[in-house]
Short mmCIF file of C-alpha atoms in Angstrom, two decimals:
data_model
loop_
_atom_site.label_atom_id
_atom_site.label_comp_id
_atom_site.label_asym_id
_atom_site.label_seq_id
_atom_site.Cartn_x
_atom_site.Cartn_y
_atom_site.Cartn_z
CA UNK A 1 117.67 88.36 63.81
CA UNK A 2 115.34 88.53 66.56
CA UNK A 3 112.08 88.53 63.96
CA UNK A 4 113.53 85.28 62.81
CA UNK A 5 113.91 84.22 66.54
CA UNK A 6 110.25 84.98 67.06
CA UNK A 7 108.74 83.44 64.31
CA UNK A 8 110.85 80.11 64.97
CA UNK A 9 109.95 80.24 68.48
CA UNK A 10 106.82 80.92 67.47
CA UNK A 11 106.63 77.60 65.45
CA UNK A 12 108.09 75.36 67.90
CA UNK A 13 105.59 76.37 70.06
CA UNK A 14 102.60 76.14 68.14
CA UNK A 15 103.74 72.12 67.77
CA UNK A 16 103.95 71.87 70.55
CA UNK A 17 100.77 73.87 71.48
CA UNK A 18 98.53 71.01 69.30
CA UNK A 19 100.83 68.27 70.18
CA UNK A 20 100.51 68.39 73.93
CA UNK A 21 96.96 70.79 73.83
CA UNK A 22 98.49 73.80 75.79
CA UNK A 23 98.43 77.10 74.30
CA UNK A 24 102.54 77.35 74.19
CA UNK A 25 103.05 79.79 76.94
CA UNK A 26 104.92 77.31 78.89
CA UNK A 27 107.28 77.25 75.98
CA UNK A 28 107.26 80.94 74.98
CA UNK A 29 107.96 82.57 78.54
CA UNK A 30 110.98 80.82 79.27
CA UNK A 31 112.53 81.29 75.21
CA UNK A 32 111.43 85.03 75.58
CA UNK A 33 112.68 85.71 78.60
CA UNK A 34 116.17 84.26 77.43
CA UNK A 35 115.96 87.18 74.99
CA UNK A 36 116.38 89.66 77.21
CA UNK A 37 112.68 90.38 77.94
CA UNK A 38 111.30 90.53 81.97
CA UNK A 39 108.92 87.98 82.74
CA UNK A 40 105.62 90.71 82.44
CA UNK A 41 106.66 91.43 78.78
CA UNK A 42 106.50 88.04 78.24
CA UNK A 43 103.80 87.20 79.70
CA UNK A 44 102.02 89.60 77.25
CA UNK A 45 103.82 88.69 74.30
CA UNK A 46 102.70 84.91 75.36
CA UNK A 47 98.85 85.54 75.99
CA UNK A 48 98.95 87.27 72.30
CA UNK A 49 100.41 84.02 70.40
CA UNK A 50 97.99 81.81 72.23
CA UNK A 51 94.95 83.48 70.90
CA UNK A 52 96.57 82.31 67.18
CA UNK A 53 97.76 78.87 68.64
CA UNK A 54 94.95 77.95 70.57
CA UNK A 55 92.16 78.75 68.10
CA UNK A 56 93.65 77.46 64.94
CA UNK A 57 94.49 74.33 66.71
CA UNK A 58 90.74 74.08 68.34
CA UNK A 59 89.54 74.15 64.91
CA UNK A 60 91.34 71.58 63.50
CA UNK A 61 90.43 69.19 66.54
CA UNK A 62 87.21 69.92 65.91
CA UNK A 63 87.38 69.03 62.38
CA UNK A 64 88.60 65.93 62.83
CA UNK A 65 86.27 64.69 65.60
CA UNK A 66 88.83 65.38 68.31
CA UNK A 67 86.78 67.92 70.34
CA UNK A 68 83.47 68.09 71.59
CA UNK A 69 82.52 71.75 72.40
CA UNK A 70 80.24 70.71 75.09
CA UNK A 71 82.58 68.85 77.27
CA UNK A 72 84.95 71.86 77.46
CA UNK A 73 82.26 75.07 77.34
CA UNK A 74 81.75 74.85 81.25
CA UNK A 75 85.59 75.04 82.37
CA UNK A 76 86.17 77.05 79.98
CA UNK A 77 83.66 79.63 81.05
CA UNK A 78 85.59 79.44 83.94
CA UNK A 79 89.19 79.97 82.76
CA UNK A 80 87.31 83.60 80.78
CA UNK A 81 85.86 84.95 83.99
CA UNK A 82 89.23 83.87 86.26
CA UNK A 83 91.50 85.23 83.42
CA UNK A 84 90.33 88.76 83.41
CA UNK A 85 91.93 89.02 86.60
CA UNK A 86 95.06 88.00 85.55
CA UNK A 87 96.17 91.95 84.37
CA UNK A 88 95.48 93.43 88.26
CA UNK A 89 97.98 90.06 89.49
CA UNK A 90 100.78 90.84 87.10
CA UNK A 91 100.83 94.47 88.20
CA UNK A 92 100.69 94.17 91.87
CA UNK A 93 103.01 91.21 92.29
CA UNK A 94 106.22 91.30 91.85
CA UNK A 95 108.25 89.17 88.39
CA UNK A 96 110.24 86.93 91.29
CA UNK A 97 107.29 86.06 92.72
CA UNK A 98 105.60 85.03 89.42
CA UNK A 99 108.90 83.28 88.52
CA UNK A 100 109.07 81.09 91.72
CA UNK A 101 104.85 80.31 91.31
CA UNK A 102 105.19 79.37 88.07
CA UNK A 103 108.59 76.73 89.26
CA UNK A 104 106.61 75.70 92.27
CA UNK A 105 103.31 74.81 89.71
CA UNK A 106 105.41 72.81 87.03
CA UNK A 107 106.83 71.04 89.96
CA UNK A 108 103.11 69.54 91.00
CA UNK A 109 102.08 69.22 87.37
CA UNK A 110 105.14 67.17 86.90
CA UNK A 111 104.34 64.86 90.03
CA UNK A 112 100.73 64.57 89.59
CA UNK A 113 100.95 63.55 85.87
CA UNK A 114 103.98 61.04 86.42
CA UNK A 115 101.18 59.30 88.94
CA UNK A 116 98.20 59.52 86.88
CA UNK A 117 97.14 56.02 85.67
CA UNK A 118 95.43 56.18 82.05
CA UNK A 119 93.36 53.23 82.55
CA UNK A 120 91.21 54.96 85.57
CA UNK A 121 87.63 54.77 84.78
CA UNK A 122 86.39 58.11 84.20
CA UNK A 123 84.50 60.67 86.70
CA UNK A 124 81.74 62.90 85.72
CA UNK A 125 82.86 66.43 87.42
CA UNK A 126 79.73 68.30 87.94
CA UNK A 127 79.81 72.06 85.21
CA UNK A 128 79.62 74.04 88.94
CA UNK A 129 83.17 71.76 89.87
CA UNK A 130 84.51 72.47 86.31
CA UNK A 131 83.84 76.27 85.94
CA UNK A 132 85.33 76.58 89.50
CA UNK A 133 88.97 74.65 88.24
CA UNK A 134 88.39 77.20 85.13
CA UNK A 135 88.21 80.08 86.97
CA UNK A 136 91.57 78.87 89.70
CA UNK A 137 93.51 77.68 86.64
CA UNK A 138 92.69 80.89 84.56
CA UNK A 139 93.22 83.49 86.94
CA UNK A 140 96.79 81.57 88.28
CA UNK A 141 98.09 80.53 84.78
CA UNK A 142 97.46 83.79 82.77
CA UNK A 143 99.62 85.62 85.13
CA UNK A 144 102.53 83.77 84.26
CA UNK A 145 101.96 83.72 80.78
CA UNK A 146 100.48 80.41 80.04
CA UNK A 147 96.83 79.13 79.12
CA UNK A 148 96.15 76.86 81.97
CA UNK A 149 96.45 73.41 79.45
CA UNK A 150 99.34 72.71 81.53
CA UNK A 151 97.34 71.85 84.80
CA UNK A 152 94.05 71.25 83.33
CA UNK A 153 95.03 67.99 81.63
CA UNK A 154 96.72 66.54 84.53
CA UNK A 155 93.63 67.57 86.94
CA UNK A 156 91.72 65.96 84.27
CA UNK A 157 93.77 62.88 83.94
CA UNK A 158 95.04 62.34 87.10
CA UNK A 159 91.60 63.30 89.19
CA UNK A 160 89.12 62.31 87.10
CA UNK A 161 90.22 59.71 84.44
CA UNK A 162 89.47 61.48 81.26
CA UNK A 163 91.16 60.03 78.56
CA UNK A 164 94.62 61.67 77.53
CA UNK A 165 93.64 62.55 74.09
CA UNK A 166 90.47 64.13 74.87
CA UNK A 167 91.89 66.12 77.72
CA UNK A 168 94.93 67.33 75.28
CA UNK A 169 91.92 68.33 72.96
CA UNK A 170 89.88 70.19 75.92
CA UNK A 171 92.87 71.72 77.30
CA UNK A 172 93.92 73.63 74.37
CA UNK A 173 89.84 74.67 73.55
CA UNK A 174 90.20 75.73 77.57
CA UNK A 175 93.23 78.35 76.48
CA UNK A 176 91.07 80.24 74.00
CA UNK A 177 88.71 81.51 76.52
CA UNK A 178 91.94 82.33 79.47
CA UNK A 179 93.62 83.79 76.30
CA UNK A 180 90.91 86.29 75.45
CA UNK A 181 90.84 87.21 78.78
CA UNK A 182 93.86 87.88 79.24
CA UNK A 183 94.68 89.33 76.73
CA UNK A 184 92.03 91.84 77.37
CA UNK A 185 93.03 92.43 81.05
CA UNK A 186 96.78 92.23 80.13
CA UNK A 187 96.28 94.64 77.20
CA UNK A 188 94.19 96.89 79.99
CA UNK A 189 97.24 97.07 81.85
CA UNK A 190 99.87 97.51 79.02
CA UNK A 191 101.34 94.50 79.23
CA UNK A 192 101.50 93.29 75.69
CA UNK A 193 103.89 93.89 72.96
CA UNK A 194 101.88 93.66 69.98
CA UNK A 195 104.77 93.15 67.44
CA UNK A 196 106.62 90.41 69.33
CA UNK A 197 103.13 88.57 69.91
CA UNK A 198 102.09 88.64 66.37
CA UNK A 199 105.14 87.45 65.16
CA UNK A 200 104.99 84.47 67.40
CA UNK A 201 101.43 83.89 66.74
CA UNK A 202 101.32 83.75 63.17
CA UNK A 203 104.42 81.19 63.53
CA UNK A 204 102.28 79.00 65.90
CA UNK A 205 99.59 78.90 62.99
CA UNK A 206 102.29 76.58 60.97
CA UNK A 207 103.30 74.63 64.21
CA UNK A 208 100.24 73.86 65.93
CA UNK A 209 98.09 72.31 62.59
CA UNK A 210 101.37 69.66 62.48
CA UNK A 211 101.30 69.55 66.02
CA UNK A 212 97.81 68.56 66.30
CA UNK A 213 97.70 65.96 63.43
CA UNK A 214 100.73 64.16 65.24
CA UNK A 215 98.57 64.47 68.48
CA UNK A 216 96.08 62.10 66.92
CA UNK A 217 98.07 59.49 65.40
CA UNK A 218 100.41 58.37 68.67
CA UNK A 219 99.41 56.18 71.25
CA UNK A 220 98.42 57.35 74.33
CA UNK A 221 101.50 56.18 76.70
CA UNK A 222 103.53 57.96 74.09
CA UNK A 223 102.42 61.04 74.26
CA UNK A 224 101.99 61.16 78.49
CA UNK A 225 105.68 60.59 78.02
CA UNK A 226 106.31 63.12 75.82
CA UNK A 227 104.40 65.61 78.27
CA UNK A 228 106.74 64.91 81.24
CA UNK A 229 109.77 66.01 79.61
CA UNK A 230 107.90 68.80 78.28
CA UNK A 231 107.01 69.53 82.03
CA UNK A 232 111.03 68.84 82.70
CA UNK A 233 112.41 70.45 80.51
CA UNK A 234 110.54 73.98 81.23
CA UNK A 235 110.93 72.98 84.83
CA UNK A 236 114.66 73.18 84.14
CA UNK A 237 114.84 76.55 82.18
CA UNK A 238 112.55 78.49 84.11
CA UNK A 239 114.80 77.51 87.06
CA UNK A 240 117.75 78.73 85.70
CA UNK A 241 115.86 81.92 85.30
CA UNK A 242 114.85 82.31 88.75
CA UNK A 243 118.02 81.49 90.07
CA UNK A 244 120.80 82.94 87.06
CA UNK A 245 118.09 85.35 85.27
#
């Protein structure tokens, strides 16, 4: 039962991976760790399906003129370099801590994206400015088990006007690098259950090619909608965790 579990989780995030250009950890830690698993294991198991979600779904941006590799090279450089110290962070802090920073960081992605105007004219953030958000978001994000997507697009939106679909497309290119990362560092540590992640991943492969095609066809107000109750909704579970978990 829980292989089936796994590999429908592991589906339903991958959708929603391509769909909203995250890498699905937001969506995996909070199913896993209503499993039974502690927040570290999952964390792990997350990093592990993202490397299958984020890549697959990269590619098929890529193929269909979605993503530009040199727009998201520079922050993502930055996301590698701050994820490999992601491993050290989950062992020295504590899995209440990481549960209330990852409820606290929802909460601001939530109110900076329901404020974020899509018709801003865009800024050109210098490579030093993006490698520097790379390296905060990876180093923060891959220690609670999620690529960064979720607060890259709404810096990118909501700071510097990139357009929605673009920054759905660079956000889930940004989780490959974090994911290798931290996977590596995470892996370093023994932090990552190999079967559980697999499982997931190779789920996400299905998910996140439908996911992405949908990406492309909606309009943009749609899918900024569809991203705050994604924000909601795992703002919701991963409060029940902290406080009932």
């Amino acid at each position: 039962m829980e292989i089936i579990l796994l590999i429908i989780f592991g589906v339903f995030a991958g959708f929603c991976g391509g769909f909203f250009g995250i890498g699905g950890g937001t969506i995996v830690v909070p199913l896993v760790m209503s499993m039974g698993y502690d927040i570290k294991t999952a964390v792990g198991i997350s990093i592990l399906q993202m490397l299958f979600s984020s890549t697959f779904g990269s590619y098929v941006n890529y193929k269909k003129g979605k993503l530009k590799v040199d727009e998201g090279i520079f922050v993502g450089l930055g996301g590698f370099v701050g994820a490999g110290f992601s491993g050290f962070i989950v062992s020295a802090v504590s899995s209440k801590v990481l549960e209330v920073g990852l409820l606290l960081a929802l909460l601001i992605a939530i109110l900076k994206f329901f404020k974020s105007n899509l018709n801003y004219s865009p800024k050109n953030p210098s490579n030093f400015i993006l490698f520097i958000i790379g390296f905060c978001i990876g180093a923060f994000a891959i220690s609670m088990g999620i690529g960064g997507a979720l607060f890259l697009t709404p810096i990118l939106v909501g700071f510097f006007g990139v357009d929605i679909k673009k920054a759905v497309s660079m956000g889930l290119f940004f989780v490959i690098f974090s994911a290798v990362s931290g996977f590596i560092s995470l892996a370093i540590n023994g932090h990552v259950n190999y079967i559980a992640g697999t499982l997931l991943g190779l789920g996400s492969l299905v998910g996140v090619y439908f996911g992405t095609t949908t990406s492309h066809k909606i309009e943009k107000s749609t899918q900024k909608m569809w991203l705050l109750v994604l924000y909601v909704s795992m703002f919701l579970l991963t409060l029940k965790e902290v406080l009932f978990g």
